[in-house]
Amino acid sequence: MTLLELNNITKLFPVRRGFFGKASEFVRAVDGITLSLNEKEILGLVGESGCGKSTLGRIALGLMKPTSGDVIFDGRDISSLSKNDLIKLRSRMQIIFQDPFSSLNPRMPAGDIVSEPLVIHGRCKNKERLSAAAALLESVGLKAEHVYRYPHEFSGGQRQRICIARAIALNPKFIVADEPVSALDVAVQAEILALLKELQNKFNMAYLFVSHDLRVVSKLCDRVAVMKSGKIVEIMPAAKIKEAGHPYTRNLLASVPIADPFRREKIDCVANAADVC
């Protein structure tokens, strides 16, 4: 069953010049994208930096309004909802940001950060928030006593686990994971990806997994949408990503580091041939 539909989404950002800051032209960050996400599905959104991936993710959550097009979440058009109605819907959709340090309040301990959504949405009282936070932290591989620590006392991987705990606190049905492992080293990336997959199976969530790394996406996602210059150029099952037909997708595949120099040369030749075509 379809959980999220993006229908002909366009997002323009004005380029202001001159003394009065008048918009003389517009940048098309998202250009007429139509995309759907099923319940319990992980859809990978891949492309180079600046192609509009994060903008599309924020539009899908209602954090940013599209210039045109409709965002349908669970049968409701969220692009036309009022602020109060959108806040009520927030418990069903959440986001994991790319940088775990800047997305955490440095003045709040981990327990308050993780339990804040529960308090805001009336899921627990102030007296219960620490015990609820401890349970959430343990569910993402941290310890109960970490509720008293501040963000600067954690490693990068631990901070991202706190962000994940905050995102799942309200048991949402849809999460936008905006490059959640790009700031982490390879060993920690594998741990976080395994955790995301485990939580997805446990809570039956759907992910829009934003990344520029096809290697990561092919291991986690069910389908992959390749984005270039604000447009979706190809959608395919993740298992068949090596059979991609679009030259841009093949170039992304060729950019994945490979230790074997002979295999590296072969892939580069295939990518160059695709460019010629």
C-alpha positions as YAML, in Angstrom:
chain: A
units: angstrom
residues:
- id: 1
  name: MET
  ca: [0.00, 0.00, 0.00]
- id: 2
  name: THR
  ca: [1.28, 3.46, -0.92]
- id: 3
  name: LEU
  ca: [2.26, 5.60, 2.08]
- id: 4
  name: LEU
  ca: [3.72, 8.69, 0.37]
- id: 5
  name: GLU
  ca: [3.08, 10.21, -3.05]
- id: 6
  name: LEU
  ca: [4.96, 13.14, -4.53]
- id: 7
  name: ASN
  ca: [3.07, 14.41, -7.57]
- id: 8
  name: ASN
  ca: [4.89, 16.70, -10.00]
- id: 9
  name: ILE
  ca: [6.84, 18.46, -7.25]
- id: 10
  name: THR
  ca: [8.72, 21.63, -8.20]
- id: 11
  name: LYS
  ca: [10.70, 23.90, -5.90]
- id: 12
  name: LEU
  ca: [12.14, 27.22, -7.06]
- id: 13
  name: PHE
  ca: [14.56, 29.37, -5.07]
- id: 14
  name: PRO
  ca: [14.84, 33.04, -6.06]
- id: 15
  name: VAL
  ca: [18.23, 34.52, -6.92]
- id: 16
  name: ARG
  ca: [18.11, 38.09, -5.59]
- id: 17
  name: ARG
  ca: [20.32, 40.77, -7.06]
- id: 18
  name: GLY
  ca: [20.54, 44.54, -7.01]
- id: 19
  name: PHE
  ca: [20.06, 47.16, -4.32]
- id: 20
  name: PHE
  ca: [16.46, 46.18, -3.55]
- id: 21
  name: GLY
  ca: [17.14, 42.43, -3.66]
- id: 22
  name: LYS
  ca: [14.66, 41.81, -6.43]
- id: 23
  name: ALA
  ca: [14.44, 38.23, -7.69]
- id: 24
  name: SER
  ca: [15.84, 38.34, -11.22]
- id: 25
  name: GLU
  ca: [15.87, 34.58, -11.81]
- id: 26
  name: PHE
  ca: [15.13, 31.27, -10.09]
- id: 27
  name: VAL
  ca: [17.06, 28.10, -9.32]
- id: 28
  name: ARG
  ca: [15.09, 24.90, -9.93]
- id: 29
  name: ALA
  ca: [16.16, 22.77, -6.96]
- id: 30
  name: VAL
  ca: [13.41, 20.22, -7.69]
- id: 31
  name: ASP
  ca: [12.01, 20.03, -11.19]
- id: 32
  name: GLY
  ca: [8.72, 18.18, -11.69]
- id: 33
  name: ILE
  ca: [9.41, 15.03, -9.65]
- id: 34
  name: THR
  ca: [6.79, 12.30, -9.26]
- id: 35
  name: LEU
  ca: [7.67, 9.57, -6.79]
- id: 36
  name: SER
  ca: [5.93, 7.11, -4.47]
- id: 37
  name: LEU
  ca: [6.93, 5.21, -1.34]
- id: 38
  name: ASN
  ca: [5.15, 2.10, -0.09]
- id: 39
  name: GLU
  ca: [4.56, 1.12, 3.52]
- id: 40
  name: LYS
  ca: [7.54, -0.69, 5.13]
- id: 41
  name: GLU
  ca: [9.71, 0.14, 2.09]
- id: 42
  name: ILE
  ca: [13.18, 1.67, 2.03]
- id: 43
  name: LEU
  ca: [13.58, 3.93, -1.00]
- id: 44
  name: GLY
  ca: [17.06, 5.22, -1.70]
- id: 45
  name: LEU
  ca: [17.42, 8.70, -3.20]
- id: 46
  name: VAL
  ca: [20.87, 9.03, -4.75]
- id: 47
  name: GLY
  ca: [22.70, 11.84, -6.51]
- id: 48
  name: GLU
  ca: [25.60, 14.25, -6.33]
- id: 49
  name: SER
  ca: [25.73, 17.12, -3.85]
- id: 50
  name: GLY
  ca: [23.43, 19.99, -4.81]
- id: 51
  name: CYS
  ca: [21.07, 17.96, -7.00]
- id: 52
  name: GLY
  ca: [18.07, 18.61, -4.71]
- id: 53
  name: LYS
  ca: [17.90, 15.41, -2.63]
- id: 54
  name: SER
  ca: [17.64, 17.06, 0.79]
- id: 55
  name: THR
  ca: [15.18, 19.64, -0.53]
- id: 56
  name: LEU
  ca: [12.92, 16.87, -1.79]
- id: 57
  name: GLY
  ca: [13.16, 15.10, 1.58]
- id: 58
  name: ARG
  ca: [12.13, 18.23, 3.45]
- id: 59
  name: ILE
  ca: [9.22, 18.78, 1.07]
- id: 60
  name: ALA
  ca: [8.10, 15.18, 1.69]
- id: 61
  name: LEU
  ca: [7.95, 15.96, 5.43]
- id: 62
  name: GLY
  ca: [6.18, 19.27, 5.06]
- id: 63
  name: LEU
  ca: [9.21, 21.15, 6.43]
- id: 64
  name: MET
  ca: [9.32, 23.05, 3.16]
- id: 65
  name: LYS
  ca: [6.42, 23.91, 0.87]
- id: 66
  name: PRO
  ca: [6.75, 23.08, -2.83]
- id: 67
  name: THR
  ca: [6.36, 25.81, -5.43]
- id: 68
  name: SER
  ca: [3.94, 23.48, -7.21]
- id: 69
  name: GLY
  ca: [2.76, 19.90, -6.91]
- id: 70
  name: ASP
  ca: [1.10, 17.78, -4.23]
- id: 71
  name: VAL
  ca: [2.49, 15.79, -1.29]
- id: 72
  name: ILE
  ca: [0.10, 13.01, -0.28]
- id: 73
  name: PHE
  ca: [0.90, 11.22, 2.98]
- id: 74
  name: ASP
  ca: [-1.38, 8.35, 3.96]
- id: 75
  name: GLY
  ca: [-4.15, 9.73, 1.77]
- id: 76
  name: ARG
  ca: [-3.89, 13.35, 2.99]
- id: 77
  name: ASP
  ca: [-2.51, 16.30, 1.06]
- id: 78
  name: ILE
  ca: [-0.02, 17.71, 3.58]
- id: 79
  name: SER
  ca: [1.09, 20.58, 1.34]
- id: 80
  name: SER
  ca: [-2.19, 22.36, 2.10]
- id: 81
  name: LEU
  ca: [-2.48, 21.55, 5.83]
- id: 82
  name: SER
  ca: [-2.50, 24.28, 8.46]
- id: 83
  name: LYS
  ca: [0.37, 24.55, 10.94]
- id: 84
  name: ASN
  ca: [-1.66, 22.98, 13.77]
- id: 85
  name: ASP
  ca: [-2.79, 20.05, 11.61]
- id: 86
  name: LEU
  ca: [0.77, 19.50, 10.45]
- id: 87
  name: ILE
  ca: [2.03, 19.41, 14.05]
- id: 88
  name: LYS
  ca: [-0.50, 16.67, 14.82]
- id: 89
  name: LEU
  ca: [0.81, 14.70, 11.85]
- id: 90
  name: ARG
  ca: [4.44, 15.09, 12.98]
- id: 91
  name: SER
  ca: [4.25, 12.03, 15.22]
- id: 92
  name: ARG
  ca: [3.91, 9.87, 12.10]
- id: 93
  name: MET
  ca: [6.86, 11.35, 10.19]
- id: 94
  name: GLN
  ca: [10.35, 12.20, 11.41]
- id: 95
  name: ILE
  ca: [13.84, 13.01, 10.10]
- id: 96
  name: ILE
  ca: [17.42, 11.96, 10.85]
- id: 97
  name: PHE
  ca: [19.80, 14.75, 9.87]
- id: 98
  name: GLN
  ca: [23.20, 14.38, 8.25]
- id: 99
  name: ASP
  ca: [25.32, 16.02, 10.96]
- id: 100
  name: PRO
  ca: [24.56, 14.47, 14.36]
- id: 101
  name: PHE
  ca: [26.42, 17.20, 16.25]
- id: 102
  name: SER
  ca: [24.70, 20.29, 14.81]
- id: 103
  name: SER
  ca: [21.26, 18.64, 15.03]
- id: 104
  name: LEU
  ca: [21.55, 18.14, 18.81]
- id: 105
  name: ASN
  ca: [21.13, 20.94, 21.36]
- id: 106
  name: PRO
  ca: [24.51, 21.21, 23.16]
- id: 107
  name: ARG
  ca: [22.82, 22.56, 26.30]
- id: 108
  name: MET
  ca: [20.49, 19.57, 26.70]
- id: 109
  name: PRO
  ca: [21.47, 16.13, 28.06]
- id: 110
  name: ALA
  ca: [20.70, 13.12, 25.91]
- id: 111
  name: GLY
  ca: [17.73, 12.15, 28.07]
- id: 112
  name: ASP
  ca: [15.97, 15.47, 27.50]
- id: 113
  name: ILE
  ca: [16.77, 15.44, 23.77]
- id: 114
  name: VAL
  ca: [15.33, 11.98, 23.22]
- id: 115
  name: SER
  ca: [12.25, 12.43, 25.41]
- id: 116
  name: GLU
  ca: [11.33, 15.92, 24.14]
- id: 117
  name: PRO
  ca: [9.05, 14.60, 21.32]
- id: 118
  name: LEU
  ca: [7.18, 12.45, 23.88]
- id: 119
  name: VAL
  ca: [6.53, 15.47, 26.12]
- id: 120
  name: ILE
  ca: [5.53, 17.76, 23.23]
- id: 121
  name: HIS
  ca: [2.98, 15.24, 21.93]
- id: 122
  name: GLY
  ca: [1.71, 14.32, 25.39]
- id: 123
  name: ARG
  ca: [2.97, 10.73, 25.28]
- id: 124
  name: CYS
  ca: [4.57, 10.93, 28.74]
- id: 125
  name: LYS
  ca: [4.73, 13.21, 31.77]
- id: 126
  name: ASN
  ca: [7.84, 15.02, 32.97]
- id: 127
  name: LYS
  ca: [8.27, 12.49, 35.80]
- id: 128
  name: GLU
  ca: [8.41, 9.63, 33.27]
- id: 129
  name: ARG
  ca: [10.66, 11.22, 30.68]
- id: 130
  name: LEU
  ca: [13.99, 9.90, 32.01]
- id: 131
  name: SER
  ca: [12.82, 6.30, 32.16]
- id: 132
  name: ALA
  ca: [11.33, 6.62, 28.66]
- id: 133
  name: ALA
  ca: [14.57, 8.17, 27.37]
- id: 134
  name: ALA
  ca: [16.66, 5.40, 28.95]
- id: 135
  name: ALA
  ca: [14.56, 2.75, 27.20]
- id: 136
  name: LEU
  ca: [14.94, 4.55, 23.86]
- id: 137
  name: LEU
  ca: [18.70, 4.91, 24.24]
- id: 138
  name: GLU
  ca: [19.02, 1.22, 25.06]
- id: 139
  name: SER
  ca: [17.00, 0.35, 21.96]
- id: 140
  name: VAL
  ca: [19.66, 2.00, 19.77]
- id: 141
  name: GLY
  ca: [22.64, 0.42, 21.51]
- id: 142
  name: LEU
  ca: [23.46, 3.01, 24.18]
- id: 143
  name: LYS
  ca: [23.29, 2.72, 27.97]
- id: 144
  name: ALA
  ca: [20.61, 3.95, 30.35]
- id: 145
  name: GLU
  ca: [23.11, 6.12, 32.25]
- id: 146
  name: HIS
  ca: [23.81, 8.08, 29.06]
- id: 147
  name: VAL
  ca: [20.63, 10.09, 29.71]
- id: 148
  name: TYR
  ca: [22.73, 12.47, 31.85]
- id: 149
  name: ARG
  ca: [25.50, 13.07, 29.30]
- id: 150
  name: TYR
  ca: [25.69, 16.02, 26.91]
- id: 151
  name: PRO
  ca: [26.28, 15.71, 23.12]
- id: 152
  name: HIS
  ca: [29.96, 16.70, 23.31]
- id: 153
  name: GLU
  ca: [30.62, 13.70, 25.57]
- id: 154
  name: PHE
  ca: [29.68, 11.22, 22.83]
- id: 155
  name: SER
  ca: [31.47, 10.01, 19.70]
- id: 156
  name: GLY
  ca: [30.05, 10.74, 16.25]
- id: 157
  name: GLY
  ca: [28.44, 7.32, 15.97]
- id: 158
  name: GLN
  ca: [26.91, 7.61, 19.44]
- id: 159
  name: ARG
  ca: [25.50, 11.05, 18.62]
- id: 160
  name: GLN
  ca: [23.86, 9.63, 15.51]
- id: 161
  name: ARG
  ca: [22.33, 6.88, 17.66]
- id: 162
  name: ILE
  ca: [20.82, 9.61, 19.85]
- id: 163
  name: CYS
  ca: [19.35, 11.25, 16.73]
- id: 164
  name: ILE
  ca: [17.87, 7.90, 15.69]
- id: 165
  name: ALA
  ca: [16.41, 7.36, 19.17]
- id: 166
  name: ARG
  ca: [14.76, 10.79, 18.99]
- id: 167
  name: ALA
  ca: [13.36, 9.99, 15.53]
- id: 168
  name: ILE
  ca: [11.76, 6.70, 16.61]
- id: 169
  name: ALA
  ca: [10.46, 8.01, 19.96]
- id: 170
  name: LEU
  ca: [6.93, 8.55, 18.61]
- id: 171
  name: ASN
  ca: [6.89, 5.28, 16.62]
- id: 172
  name: PRO
  ca: [6.54, 7.03, 13.24]
- id: 173
  name: LYS
  ca: [5.54, 5.30, 10.02]
- id: 174
  name: PHE
  ca: [7.87, 7.36, 7.81]
- id: 175
  name: ILE
  ca: [11.42, 8.62, 8.33]
- id: 176
  name: VAL
  ca: [13.60, 10.71, 6.05]
- id: 177
  name: ALA
  ca: [17.20, 9.68, 6.67]
- id: 178
  name: ASP
  ca: [19.21, 12.55, 5.19]
- id: 179
  name: GLU
  ca: [22.69, 11.09, 4.60]
- id: 180
  name: PRO
  ca: [22.79, 9.70, 8.17]
- id: 181
  name: VAL
  ca: [26.15, 7.90, 7.75]
- id: 182
  name: SER
  ca: [28.13, 10.24, 5.49]
- id: 183
  name: ALA
  ca: [29.87, 11.95, 8.45]
- id: 184
  name: LEU
  ca: [30.93, 8.62, 10.02]
- id: 185
  name: ASP
  ca: [33.84, 6.30, 9.38]
- id: 186
  name: VAL
  ca: [33.28, 3.03, 7.50]
- id: 187
  name: ALA
  ca: [33.13, 0.72, 10.53]
- id: 188
  name: VAL
  ca: [30.56, 2.92, 12.29]
- id: 189
  name: GLN
  ca: [28.60, 3.31, 9.03]
- id: 190
  name: ALA
  ca: [28.03, -0.45, 8.94]
- id: 191
  name: GLU
  ca: [26.79, -0.45, 12.54]
- id: 192
  name: ILE
  ca: [24.36, 2.43, 11.94]
- id: 193
  name: LEU
  ca: [23.02, 0.86, 8.74]
- id: 194
  name: ALA
  ca: [22.45, -2.44, 10.55]
- id: 195
  name: LEU
  ca: [20.64, -0.54, 13.33]
- id: 196
  name: LEU
  ca: [18.39, 1.29, 10.85]
- id: 197
  name: LYS
  ca: [17.46, -1.99, 9.17]
- id: 198
  name: GLU
  ca: [16.76, -3.64, 12.53]
- id: 199
  name: LEU
  ca: [14.52, -0.77, 13.66]
- id: 200
  name: GLN
  ca: [12.72, -0.73, 10.33]
- id: 201
  name: ASN
  ca: [11.85, -4.41, 10.69]
- id: 202
  name: LYS
  ca: [10.87, -3.98, 14.34]
- id: 203
  name: PHE
  ca: [8.59, -0.95, 13.93]
- id: 204
  name: ASN
  ca: [7.47, -1.50, 10.28]
- id: 205
  name: MET
  ca: [8.64, 1.95, 9.19]
- id: 206
  name: ALA
  ca: [9.26, 3.29, 5.71]
- id: 207
  name: TYR
  ca: [12.46, 5.21, 4.94]
- id: 208
  name: LEU
  ca: [13.37, 7.74, 2.32]
- id: 209
  name: PHE
  ca: [17.13, 7.18, 2.53]
- id: 210
  name: VAL
  ca: [19.02, 10.13, 1.02]
- id: 211
  name: SER
  ca: [22.64, 9.45, 0.03]
- id: 212
  name: HIS
  ca: [25.31, 10.07, -2.58]
- id: 213
  name: ASP
  ca: [26.85, 6.62, -2.02]
- id: 214
  name: LEU
  ca: [25.43, 3.86, -4.23]
- id: 215
  name: ARG
  ca: [27.41, 1.27, -2.27]
- id: 216
  name: VAL
  ca: [25.50, 2.12, 0.92]
- id: 217
  name: VAL
  ca: [22.12, 2.38, -0.80]
- id: 218
  name: SER
  ca: [22.44, -0.95, -2.62]
- id: 219
  name: LYS
  ca: [22.91, -2.78, 0.71]
- id: 220
  name: LEU
  ca: [20.03, -1.17, 2.59]
- id: 221
  name: CYS
  ca: [17.29, -0.15, 0.17]
- id: 222
  name: ASP
  ca: [14.53, -1.97, -1.70]
- id: 223
  name: ARG
  ca: [14.43, 0.52, -4.59]
- id: 224
  name: VAL
  ca: [16.75, 3.28, -5.76]
- id: 225
  name: ALA
  ca: [15.80, 6.60, -7.40]
- id: 226
  name: VAL
  ca: [18.71, 8.40, -9.07]
- id: 227
  name: MET
  ca: [18.47, 12.20, -9.05]
- id: 228
  name: LYS
  ca: [20.35, 14.66, -11.24]
- id: 229
  name: SER
  ca: [19.87, 18.44, -11.44]
- id: 230
  name: GLY
  ca: [16.47, 18.34, -9.74]
- id: 231
  name: LYS
  ca: [15.07, 15.45, -11.83]
- id: 232
  name: ILE
  ca: [14.71, 11.70, -11.32]
- id: 233
  name: VAL
  ca: [16.60, 10.08, -14.20]
- id: 234
  name: GLU
  ca: [16.17, 6.42, -13.24]
- id: 235
  name: ILE
  ca: [14.31, 4.20, -10.74]
- id: 236
  name: MET
  ca: [15.20, 0.55, -10.26]
- id: 237
  name: PRO
  ca: [15.27, -2.26, -7.69]
- id: 238
  name: ALA
  ca: [18.40, -2.00, -5.54]
- id: 239
  name: ALA
  ca: [19.32, -5.59, -6.43]
- id: 240
  name: LYS
  ca: [19.64, -4.60, -10.10]
- id: 241
  name: ILE
  ca: [21.59, -1.40, -9.62]
- id: 242
  name: LYS
  ca: [24.64, -2.82, -11.42]
- id: 243
  name: GLU
  ca: [22.45, -3.19, -14.53]
- id: 244
  name: ALA
  ca: [21.62, 0.54, -14.60]
- id: 245
  name: GLY
  ca: [21.14, 1.92, -18.08]
- id: 246
  name: HIS
  ca: [21.45, 5.67, -17.59]
- id: 247
  name: PRO
  ca: [24.97, 7.10, -18.13]
- id: 248
  name: TYR
  ca: [24.75, 9.22, -14.97]
- id: 249
  name: THR
  ca: [23.95, 6.17, -12.82]
- id: 250
  name: ARG
  ca: [26.81, 4.26, -14.42]
- id: 251
  name: ASN
  ca: [29.17, 7.14, -13.62]
- id: 252
  name: LEU
  ca: [28.01, 7.05, -9.99]
- id: 253
  name: LEU
  ca: [28.76, 3.33, -9.93]
- id: 254
  name: ALA
  ca: [32.19, 3.94, -11.43]
- id: 255
  name: SER
  ca: [32.99, 6.50, -8.71]
- id: 256
  name: VAL
  ca: [32.68, 3.91, -5.92]
- id: 257
  name: PRO
  ca: [36.23, 3.15, -4.65]
- id: 258
  name: ILE
  ca: [37.46, -0.38, -5.46]
- id: 259
  name: ALA
  ca: [40.74, -1.80, -4.16]
- id: 260
  name: ASP
  ca: [41.43, -3.98, -7.23]
- id: 261
  name: PRO
  ca: [43.12, -1.71, -9.87]
- id: 262
  name: PHE
  ca: [42.28, -4.08, -12.77]
- id: 263
  name: ARG
  ca: [38.57, -4.13, -11.89]
- id: 264
  name: ARG
  ca: [38.73, -0.35, -11.42]
- id: 265
  name: GLU
  ca: [40.04, 0.11, -14.95]
- id: 266
  name: LYS
  ca: [37.32, -2.10, -16.43]
- id: 267
  name: ILE
  ca: [34.51, -0.16, -14.70]
- id: 268
  name: ASP
  ca: [36.00, 3.18, -15.80]
- id: 269
  name: CYS
  ca: [36.04, 1.98, -19.41]
- id: 270
  name: VAL
  ca: [32.36, 0.98, -19.20]
- id: 271
  name: ALA
  ca: [31.42, 4.37, -17.71]
- id: 272
  name: ASN
  ca: [33.33, 6.24, -20.40]
- id: 273
  name: ALA
  ca: [31.61, 4.19, -23.10]
- id: 274
  name: ALA
  ca: [28.24, 5.10, -21.58]
- id: 275
  name: ASP
  ca: [29.18, 8.80, -21.71]
- id: 276
  name: VAL
  ca: [29.97, 8.50, -25.41]
- id: 277
  name: CYS
  ca: [26.57, 6.93, -26.00]
...
